[in-house]
PDB file of C-alpha atoms in Angstrom:
ATOM      1  CA  UNK Y  25       9.406   6.903  12.977  1.00 70.00           C
ATOM      2  CA  UNK Y  26       7.318   3.769  13.281  1.00 78.00           C
ATOM      3  CA  UNK Y  27       8.333   0.945  15.579  1.00 89.00           C
ATOM      4  CA  UNK Y  28       7.153  -2.613  16.178  1.00 94.00           C
ATOM      5  CA  UNK Y  29       7.203  -4.455  19.501  1.00 95.00           C
ATOM      6  CA  UNK Y  30       6.945  -8.188  19.890  1.00 96.00           C
ATOM      7  CA  UNK Y  31       6.414  -9.061  23.524  1.00 88.00           C
ATOM      8  CA  UNK Y  32       7.420 -12.690  23.538  1.00 87.00           C
ATOM      9  CA  UNK Y  33      11.018 -13.359  22.566  1.00 91.00           C
ATOM     10  CA  UNK Y  34      11.024 -17.085  23.257  1.00 95.00           C
ATOM     11  CA  UNK Y  35       8.000 -19.331  23.494  1.00 97.00           C
ATOM     12  CA  UNK Y  36       8.075 -23.054  24.225  1.00 97.00           C
ATOM     13  CA  UNK Y  37       4.917 -25.105  23.788  1.00 97.00           C
ATOM     14  CA  UNK Y  38       3.844 -28.707  23.544  1.00 97.00           C
ATOM     15  CA  UNK Y  39       2.031 -29.954  20.475  1.00 97.00           C
ATOM     16  CA  UNK Y  40      -1.688 -29.185  20.439  1.00 97.00           C
ATOM     17  CA  UNK Y  41      -1.274 -26.178  22.736  1.00 97.00           C
ATOM     18  CA  UNK Y  42      -2.743 -22.863  21.626  1.00 97.00           C
ATOM     19  CA  UNK Y  43      -0.500 -20.028  20.515  1.00 97.00           C
ATOM     20  CA  UNK Y  44      -0.800 -16.283  20.720  1.00 97.00           C
ATOM     21  CA  UNK Y  45       2.093 -13.993  19.833  1.00 97.00           C
ATOM     22  CA  UNK Y  46       1.745 -10.331  20.628  1.00 96.00           C
ATOM     23  CA  UNK Y  47       2.617  -7.489  18.273  1.00 96.00           C
ATOM     24  CA  UNK Y  48       2.130  -3.765  18.861  1.00 96.00           C
ATOM     25  CA  UNK Y  49       3.156  -0.933  16.613  1.00 94.00           C
ATOM     26  CA  UNK Y  50       3.519   2.783  17.038  1.00 90.00           C
ATOM     27  CA  UNK Y  51       2.175   4.790  14.120  1.00 83.00           C
ATOM     28  CA  UNK Y  52      -0.901   6.956  13.974  1.00 73.00           C
ATOM     29  CA  UNK Y  53      -1.702   6.741  10.273  1.00 78.00           C
ATOM     30  CA  UNK Y  54      -2.710   4.020   7.865  1.00 81.00           C
ATOM     31  CA  UNK Y  55      -0.689   0.863   8.238  1.00 85.00           C
ATOM     32  CA  UNK Y  56      -0.301  -2.400   6.397  1.00 90.00           C
ATOM     33  CA  UNK Y  57       0.487  -5.282   8.725  1.00 94.00           C
ATOM     34  CA  UNK Y  58       2.278  -8.551   8.123  1.00 95.00           C
ATOM     35  CA  UNK Y  59       3.421 -11.677   9.899  1.00 97.00           C
ATOM     36  CA  UNK Y  60       6.384 -13.533   8.419  1.00 97.00           C
ATOM     37  CA  UNK Y  61       7.818 -16.898   9.419  1.00 97.00           C
ATOM     38  CA  UNK Y  62      11.349 -18.201   9.097  1.00 95.00           C
ATOM     39  CA  UNK Y  63      11.703 -21.969   9.408  1.00 95.00           C
ATOM     40  CA  UNK Y  64      15.157 -23.275  10.351  1.00 92.00           C
ATOM     41  CA  UNK Y  65      17.525 -22.849   7.422  1.00 88.00           C
ATOM     42  CA  UNK Y  66      14.909 -21.253   5.176  1.00 91.00           C
ATOM     43  CA  UNK Y  67      14.199 -17.752   3.972  1.00 90.00           C
ATOM     44  CA  UNK Y  68      11.436 -15.570   5.398  1.00 93.00           C
ATOM     45  CA  UNK Y  69       8.001 -16.167   3.974  1.00 93.00           C
ATOM     46  CA  UNK Y  70       4.642 -14.511   4.445  1.00 94.00           C
ATOM     47  CA  UNK Y  71       2.130 -16.037   6.873  1.00 96.00           C
ATOM     48  CA  UNK Y  72      -0.603 -13.434   6.471  1.00 96.00           C
ATOM     49  CA  UNK Y  73      -1.224  -9.750   5.924  1.00 94.00           C
ATOM     50  CA  UNK Y  74      -3.817  -7.079   6.642  1.00 93.00           C
ATOM     51  CA  UNK Y  75      -4.399  -3.774   4.918  1.00 88.00           C
ATOM     52  CA  UNK Y  76      -8.169  -3.188   5.091  1.00 88.00           C
ATOM     53  CA  UNK Y  77     -11.532  -4.867   5.613  1.00 91.00           C
ATOM     54  CA  UNK Y  78     -12.224  -7.667   8.077  1.00 94.00           C
ATOM     55  CA  UNK Y  79      -9.795  -7.203  10.972  1.00 94.00           C
ATOM     56  CA  UNK Y  80      -9.560 -10.966  11.466  1.00 96.00           C
ATOM     57  CA  UNK Y  81      -7.323 -12.357   8.754  1.00 97.00           C
ATOM     58  CA  UNK Y  82      -6.496 -15.944   8.012  1.00 96.00           C
ATOM     59  CA  UNK Y  83      -3.183 -17.116   6.692  1.00 95.00           C
ATOM     60  CA  UNK Y  84      -1.422 -20.277   5.740  1.00 94.00           C
ATOM     61  CA  UNK Y  85      -1.070 -23.373   7.946  1.00 95.00           C
ATOM     62  CA  UNK Y  86      -4.015 -22.479  10.200  1.00 96.00           C
ATOM     63  CA  UNK Y  87      -2.639 -19.183  11.463  1.00 97.00           C
ATOM     64  CA  UNK Y  88      -4.809 -16.122  11.951  1.00 97.00           C
ATOM     65  CA  UNK Y  89      -4.302 -12.608  13.255  1.00 98.00           C
ATOM     66  CA  UNK Y  90      -6.572  -9.899  14.565  1.00 96.00           C
ATOM     67  CA  UNK Y  91      -6.043  -6.207  13.941  1.00 94.00           C
ATOM     68  CA  UNK Y  92      -7.285  -4.068  16.838  1.00 94.00           C
ATOM     69  CA  UNK Y  93      -6.864  -0.470  15.760  1.00 91.00           C
ATOM     70  CA  UNK Y  94      -7.588   1.030  19.190  1.00 92.00           C
ATOM     71  CA  UNK Y  95      -4.818  -1.040  20.727  1.00 93.00           C
ATOM     72  CA  UNK Y  96      -2.367  -0.687  17.819  1.00 93.00           C
ATOM     73  CA  UNK Y  97      -2.069  -4.463  17.911  1.00 95.00           C
ATOM     74  CA  UNK Y  98      -1.882  -7.303  15.420  1.00 97.00           C
ATOM     75  CA  UNK Y  99      -1.592 -10.520  17.421  1.00 97.00           C
ATOM     76  CA  UNK Y 100      -0.940 -13.862  15.775  1.00 97.00           C
ATOM     77  CA  UNK Y 101      -2.882 -16.951  16.874  1.00 98.00           C
ATOM     78  CA  UNK Y 102      -3.115 -20.634  16.180  1.00 98.00           C
ATOM     79  CA  UNK Y 103      -5.527 -22.897  18.095  1.00 97.00           C
ATOM     80  CA  UNK Y 104      -3.327 -25.997  18.044  1.00 97.00           C
ATOM     81  CA  UNK Y 105       0.380 -25.908  17.207  1.00 97.00           C
ATOM     82  CA  UNK Y 106       2.378 -28.671  15.598  1.00 97.00           C
ATOM     83  CA  UNK Y 107       6.028 -29.615  15.892  1.00 96.00           C
ATOM     84  CA  UNK Y 108       6.503 -28.266  12.342  1.00 96.00           C
ATOM     85  CA  UNK Y 109       5.548 -24.767  13.554  1.00 97.00           C
ATOM     86  CA  UNK Y 110       8.924 -24.491  15.256  1.00 97.00           C
ATOM     87  CA  UNK Y 111      10.331 -21.338  13.683  1.00 97.00           C
ATOM     88  CA  UNK Y 112      11.000 -17.666  14.188  1.00 96.00           C
ATOM     89  CA  UNK Y 113       8.048 -15.319  13.712  1.00 97.00           C
ATOM     90  CA  UNK Y 114       8.293 -11.672  12.752  1.00 97.00           C
ATOM     91  CA  UNK Y 115       5.644  -9.005  12.847  1.00 97.00           C
ATOM     92  CA  UNK Y 116       6.109  -6.202  10.308  1.00 95.00           C
ATOM     93  CA  UNK Y 117       4.479  -2.859   9.642  1.00 93.00           C
ATOM     94  CA  UNK Y 118       4.553  -1.018   6.357  1.00 89.00           C
ATOM     95  CA  UNK Y 119       3.623   2.602   6.973  1.00 81.00           C
ATOM     96  CA  UNK Y 120       4.242   5.883   5.307  1.00 71.00           C
ATOM     97  CA  UNK Y 121       7.339   7.670   6.571  1.00 62.00           C
ATOM     98  CA  UNK Y 122       8.028  10.942   4.801  1.00 61.00           C
ATOM     99  CA  UNK Y 123       7.319  10.168   1.167  1.00 62.00           C
ATOM    100  CA  UNK Y 124       8.041   6.480   1.367  1.00 69.00           C
ATOM    101  CA  UNK Y 125       6.551   3.289   2.722  1.00 77.00           C
ATOM    102  CA  UNK Y 126       9.135   1.708   4.956  1.00 84.00           C
ATOM    103  CA  UNK Y 127       8.743  -1.920   6.069  1.00 90.00           C
ATOM    104  CA  UNK Y 128       9.707  -2.161   9.741  1.00 92.00           C
ATOM    105  CA  UNK Y 129      10.118  -5.449  11.589  1.00 95.00           C
ATOM    106  CA  UNK Y 130       9.853  -6.477  15.194  1.00 95.00           C
ATOM    107  CA  UNK Y 131      12.622  -8.327  16.967  1.00 95.00           C
ATOM    108  CA  UNK Y 132      11.063 -11.686  16.349  1.00 96.00           C
ATOM    109  CA  UNK Y 133       9.723 -14.512  18.494  1.00 96.00           C
ATOM    110  CA  UNK Y 134      11.427 -17.861  18.570  1.00 96.00           C
ATOM    111  CA  UNK Y 135       8.848 -20.635  18.908  1.00 97.00           C
ATOM    112  CA  UNK Y 136       9.823 -24.165  19.885  1.00 97.00           C
ATOM    113  CA  UNK Y 137       7.142 -26.832  19.810  1.00 97.00           C
ATOM    114  CA  UNK Y 138       7.884 -30.077  21.596  1.00 95.00           C
ATOM    115  CA  UNK Y 139       6.338 -33.240  20.132  1.00 90.00           C
TER     116      UNK Y 139
ATOM    117  CA  UNK Z  25       7.624 -17.743  -8.526  1.00 68.00           C
ATOM    118  CA  UNK Z  26       9.604 -14.656  -7.726  1.00 67.00           C
ATOM    119  CA  UNK Z  27      13.224 -15.348  -7.186  1.00 90.00           C
ATOM    120  CA  UNK Z  28      15.565 -13.154  -5.181  1.00 94.00           C
ATOM    121  CA  UNK Z  29      19.106 -14.407  -5.483  1.00 95.00           C
ATOM    122  CA  UNK Z  30      21.963 -13.414  -3.243  1.00 95.00           C
ATOM    123  CA  UNK Z  31      25.337 -14.178  -4.714  1.00 88.00           C
ATOM    124  CA  UNK Z  32      26.925 -15.825  -1.668  1.00 90.00           C
ATOM    125  CA  UNK Z  33      25.475 -17.892   1.151  1.00 92.00           C
ATOM    126  CA  UNK Z  34      28.563 -17.615   3.335  1.00 96.00           C
ATOM    127  CA  UNK Z  35      31.353 -15.055   3.169  1.00 96.00           C
ATOM    128  CA  UNK Z  36      34.447 -14.588   5.321  1.00 97.00           C
ATOM    129  CA  UNK Z  37      36.349 -11.313   5.090  1.00 97.00           C
ATOM    130  CA  UNK Z  38      39.067  -9.541   6.999  1.00 97.00           C
ATOM    131  CA  UNK Z  39      38.764  -6.260   8.848  1.00 97.00           C
ATOM    132  CA  UNK Z  40      39.288  -3.320   6.504  1.00 97.00           C
ATOM    133  CA  UNK Z  41      38.376  -5.175   3.324  1.00 97.00           C
ATOM    134  CA  UNK Z  42      35.849  -3.746   0.892  1.00 97.00           C
ATOM    135  CA  UNK Z  43      32.919  -6.147   0.617  1.00 97.00           C
ATOM    136  CA  UNK Z  44      30.263  -6.372  -2.056  1.00 97.00           C
ATOM    137  CA  UNK Z  45      27.003  -8.234  -1.470  1.00 97.00           C
ATOM    138  CA  UNK Z  46      24.992  -8.749  -4.607  1.00 96.00           C
ATOM    139  CA  UNK Z  47      21.266  -9.263  -4.971  1.00 97.00           C
ATOM    140  CA  UNK Z  48      19.287  -9.927  -8.127  1.00 97.00           C
ATOM    141  CA  UNK Z  49      15.524 -10.290  -8.536  1.00 96.00           C
ATOM    142  CA  UNK Z  50      13.815 -11.675 -11.604  1.00 94.00           C
ATOM    143  CA  UNK Z  51      10.305 -10.208 -11.393  1.00 89.00           C
ATOM    144  CA  UNK Z  52      10.810  -6.610 -12.483  1.00 91.00           C
ATOM    145  CA  UNK Z  53      10.117  -5.284  -8.978  1.00 91.00           C
ATOM    146  CA  UNK Z  54      10.772  -1.604  -8.494  1.00 90.00           C
ATOM    147  CA  UNK Z  55      11.420  -1.803  -4.762  1.00 92.00           C
ATOM    148  CA  UNK Z  56      14.451  -3.441  -3.194  1.00 95.00           C
ATOM    149  CA  UNK Z  57      15.733  -3.549   0.356  1.00 96.00           C
ATOM    150  CA  UNK Z  58      18.764  -4.579   2.379  1.00 97.00           C
ATOM    151  CA  UNK Z  59      18.315  -5.732   5.973  1.00 97.00           C
ATOM    152  CA  UNK Z  60      20.651  -7.225   8.499  1.00 97.00           C
ATOM    153  CA  UNK Z  61      19.363  -9.902  10.853  1.00 96.00           C
ATOM    154  CA  UNK Z  62      20.932 -10.371  14.260  1.00 95.00           C
ATOM    155  CA  UNK Z  63      19.710 -12.668  17.067  1.00 90.00           C
ATOM    156  CA  UNK Z  64      17.436 -10.778  19.424  1.00 89.00           C
ATOM    157  CA  UNK Z  65      17.400  -7.683  17.228  1.00 93.00           C
ATOM    158  CA  UNK Z  66      15.227  -8.904  14.365  1.00 93.00           C
ATOM    159  CA  UNK Z  67      15.586  -7.334  10.938  1.00 95.00           C
ATOM    160  CA  UNK Z  68      16.962  -3.837  10.685  1.00 96.00           C
ATOM    161  CA  UNK Z  69      16.742  -1.843   7.487  1.00 95.00           C
ATOM    162  CA  UNK Z  70      20.059  -0.647   6.091  1.00 97.00           C
ATOM    163  CA  UNK Z  71      19.110   0.908   2.735  1.00 96.00           C
ATOM    164  CA  UNK Z  72      16.285   0.712   0.254  1.00 94.00           C
ATOM    165  CA  UNK Z  73      15.617   1.744  -3.298  1.00 94.00           C
ATOM    166  CA  UNK Z  74      12.367   2.510  -5.130  1.00 90.00           C
ATOM    167  CA  UNK Z  75      13.906   3.021  -8.548  1.00 88.00           C
ATOM    168  CA  UNK Z  76      17.067   2.660 -10.554  1.00 89.00           C
ATOM    169  CA  UNK Z  77      19.814   4.979  -9.309  1.00 81.00           C
ATOM    170  CA  UNK Z  78      17.638   5.918  -6.358  1.00 86.00           C
ATOM    171  CA  UNK Z  79      18.557   5.033  -2.774  1.00 92.00           C
ATOM    172  CA  UNK Z  80      17.385   5.999   0.661  1.00 92.00           C
ATOM    173  CA  UNK Z  81      18.882   5.369   4.066  1.00 93.00           C
ATOM    174  CA  UNK Z  82      17.175   3.001   6.427  1.00 92.00           C
ATOM    175  CA  UNK Z  83      17.609   2.799  10.176  1.00 91.00           C
ATOM    176  CA  UNK Z  84      21.271   1.725  10.271  1.00 95.00           C
ATOM    177  CA  UNK Z  85      23.104   2.993   7.164  1.00 96.00           C
ATOM    178  CA  UNK Z  86      26.405   3.829   8.869  1.00 96.00           C
ATOM    179  CA  UNK Z  87      29.309   1.899   7.392  1.00 96.00           C
ATOM    180  CA  UNK Z  88      27.304   0.826   4.336  1.00 98.00           C
ATOM    181  CA  UNK Z  89      26.537   2.125   0.872  1.00 97.00           C
ATOM    182  CA  UNK Z  90      24.445   0.752  -1.992  1.00 97.00           C
ATOM    183  CA  UNK Z  91      24.330   0.767  -5.740  1.00 96.00           C
ATOM    184  CA  UNK Z  92      21.411   0.254  -8.094  1.00 95.00           C
ATOM    185  CA  UNK Z  93      22.532   0.678 -11.670  1.00 92.00           C
ATOM    186  CA  UNK Z  94      19.939  -1.743 -13.086  1.00 94.00           C
ATOM    187  CA  UNK Z  95      16.403  -2.414 -11.936  1.00 94.00           C
ATOM    188  CA  UNK Z  96      17.008  -6.066 -11.110  1.00 95.00           C
ATOM    189  CA  UNK Z  97      20.247  -5.625  -9.165  1.00 96.00           C
ATOM    190  CA  UNK Z  98      20.812  -4.009  -5.774  1.00 97.00           C
ATOM    191  CA  UNK Z  99      24.276  -4.179  -4.267  1.00 97.00           C
ATOM    192  CA  UNK Z 100      25.298  -3.559  -0.678  1.00 98.00           C
ATOM    193  CA  UNK Z 101      28.832  -2.302  -0.111  1.00 98.00           C
ATOM    194  CA  UNK Z 102      30.837  -2.356   3.078  1.00 97.00           C
ATOM    195  CA  UNK Z 103      33.559   0.189   2.364  1.00 94.00           C
ATOM    196  CA  UNK Z 104      35.844  -1.037   5.160  1.00 97.00           C
ATOM    197  CA  UNK Z 105      34.505  -4.089   6.908  1.00 97.00           C
ATOM    198  CA  UNK Z 106      34.555  -4.203  10.680  1.00 97.00           C
ATOM    199  CA  UNK Z 107      33.888  -7.037  13.121  1.00 97.00           C
ATOM    200  CA  UNK Z 108      30.600  -5.468  14.234  1.00 97.00           C
ATOM    201  CA  UNK Z 109      29.323  -5.954  10.696  1.00 98.00           C
ATOM    202  CA  UNK Z 110      29.407  -9.723  11.145  1.00 98.00           C
ATOM    203  CA  UNK Z 111      25.782 -10.622  10.524  1.00 97.00           C
ATOM    204  CA  UNK Z 112      23.200 -12.249   8.272  1.00 97.00           C
ATOM    205  CA  UNK Z 113      22.338  -9.916   5.397  1.00 98.00           C
ATOM    206  CA  UNK Z 114      18.965 -10.258   3.723  1.00 97.00           C
ATOM    207  CA  UNK Z 115      17.918  -8.757   0.433  1.00 97.00           C
ATOM    208  CA  UNK Z 116      14.234  -8.329  -0.400  1.00 95.00           C
ATOM    209  CA  UNK Z 117      12.115  -6.969  -3.214  1.00 94.00           C
ATOM    210  CA  UNK Z 118       8.479  -6.051  -3.633  1.00 91.00           C
ATOM    211  CA  UNK Z 119       6.198  -4.955  -6.478  1.00 87.00           C
ATOM    212  CA  UNK Z 120       4.619  -2.048  -4.663  1.00 78.00           C
ATOM    213  CA  UNK Z 121       5.345   0.268  -1.797  1.00 72.00           C
ATOM    214  CA  UNK Z 122       2.619  -0.523   0.655  1.00 73.00           C
ATOM    215  CA  UNK Z 123       0.366  -3.537   0.522  1.00 76.00           C
ATOM    216  CA  UNK Z 124       2.463  -6.217  -1.032  1.00 82.00           C
ATOM    217  CA  UNK Z 125       4.709  -8.583   0.844  1.00 88.00           C
ATOM    218  CA  UNK Z 126       8.458  -8.628   0.627  1.00 92.00           C
ATOM    219  CA  UNK Z 127      10.131 -11.454  -1.259  1.00 93.00           C
ATOM    220  CA  UNK Z 128      13.323 -12.446   0.494  1.00 95.00           C
ATOM    221  CA  UNK Z 129      16.536 -14.000  -0.663  1.00 94.00           C
ATOM    222  CA  UNK Z 130      18.173 -16.799   1.285  1.00 93.00           C
ATOM    223  CA  UNK Z 131      20.629 -14.446   2.970  1.00 95.00           C
ATOM    224  CA  UNK Z 132      24.386 -14.029   3.140  1.00 96.00           C
ATOM    225  CA  UNK Z 133      26.084 -14.897   6.416  1.00 96.00           C
ATOM    226  CA  UNK Z 134      29.047 -12.535   6.565  1.00 97.00           C
ATOM    227  CA  UNK Z 135      31.849 -13.076   9.054  1.00 98.00           C
ATOM    228  CA  UNK Z 136      34.434 -10.319   9.450  1.00 97.00           C
ATOM    229  CA  UNK Z 137      37.598 -11.488  11.194  1.00 96.00           C
TER     230      UNK Z 137
END
């Protein structure tokens, strides 16, 4: 079965600092990769996704992520965070398990940005 | 915009009660999912369905069952609620099985006393 590891559980930054959140997955086949964000009191929404092509993908609100196949990683980055980026971030993998694609999530990273 | 609607935002039940959590999506998606979200544990898949009357177990199906009689509706059932089922329950749908994102509902915070 596939699994997803997010290395940072809690991150605290000041505004304008750079952000990198780690995500590794365990699955040897073709994967589709996602980062979701959950702002306080809101439902989960998609930040960005990768399924093929350029391994550097850009998402909403200045976020980007790089897929490194050899490292089974899909790290999320943002050069300069804002207070409004305070949220919980989830990495997710959608990979084929048996006959089905099963979306699997990491444990999440809570990001707090101080103004 | 796709809308995934969960019938209750907050629910308080007693131990041993039968609990129904309802989820409806309005975009004709074939795929629907139930997750529970707990602090520090992320989202864990309970059950999913790729078609009407079809269901498959996720990672933590024990103590739960599901029903999908119509394409737009996916219900999660707690046959006999227990305190360790106190959690945030999230329903999601998607139009395909691999590359498309999940559309999430707002969640139901269930407290079992």
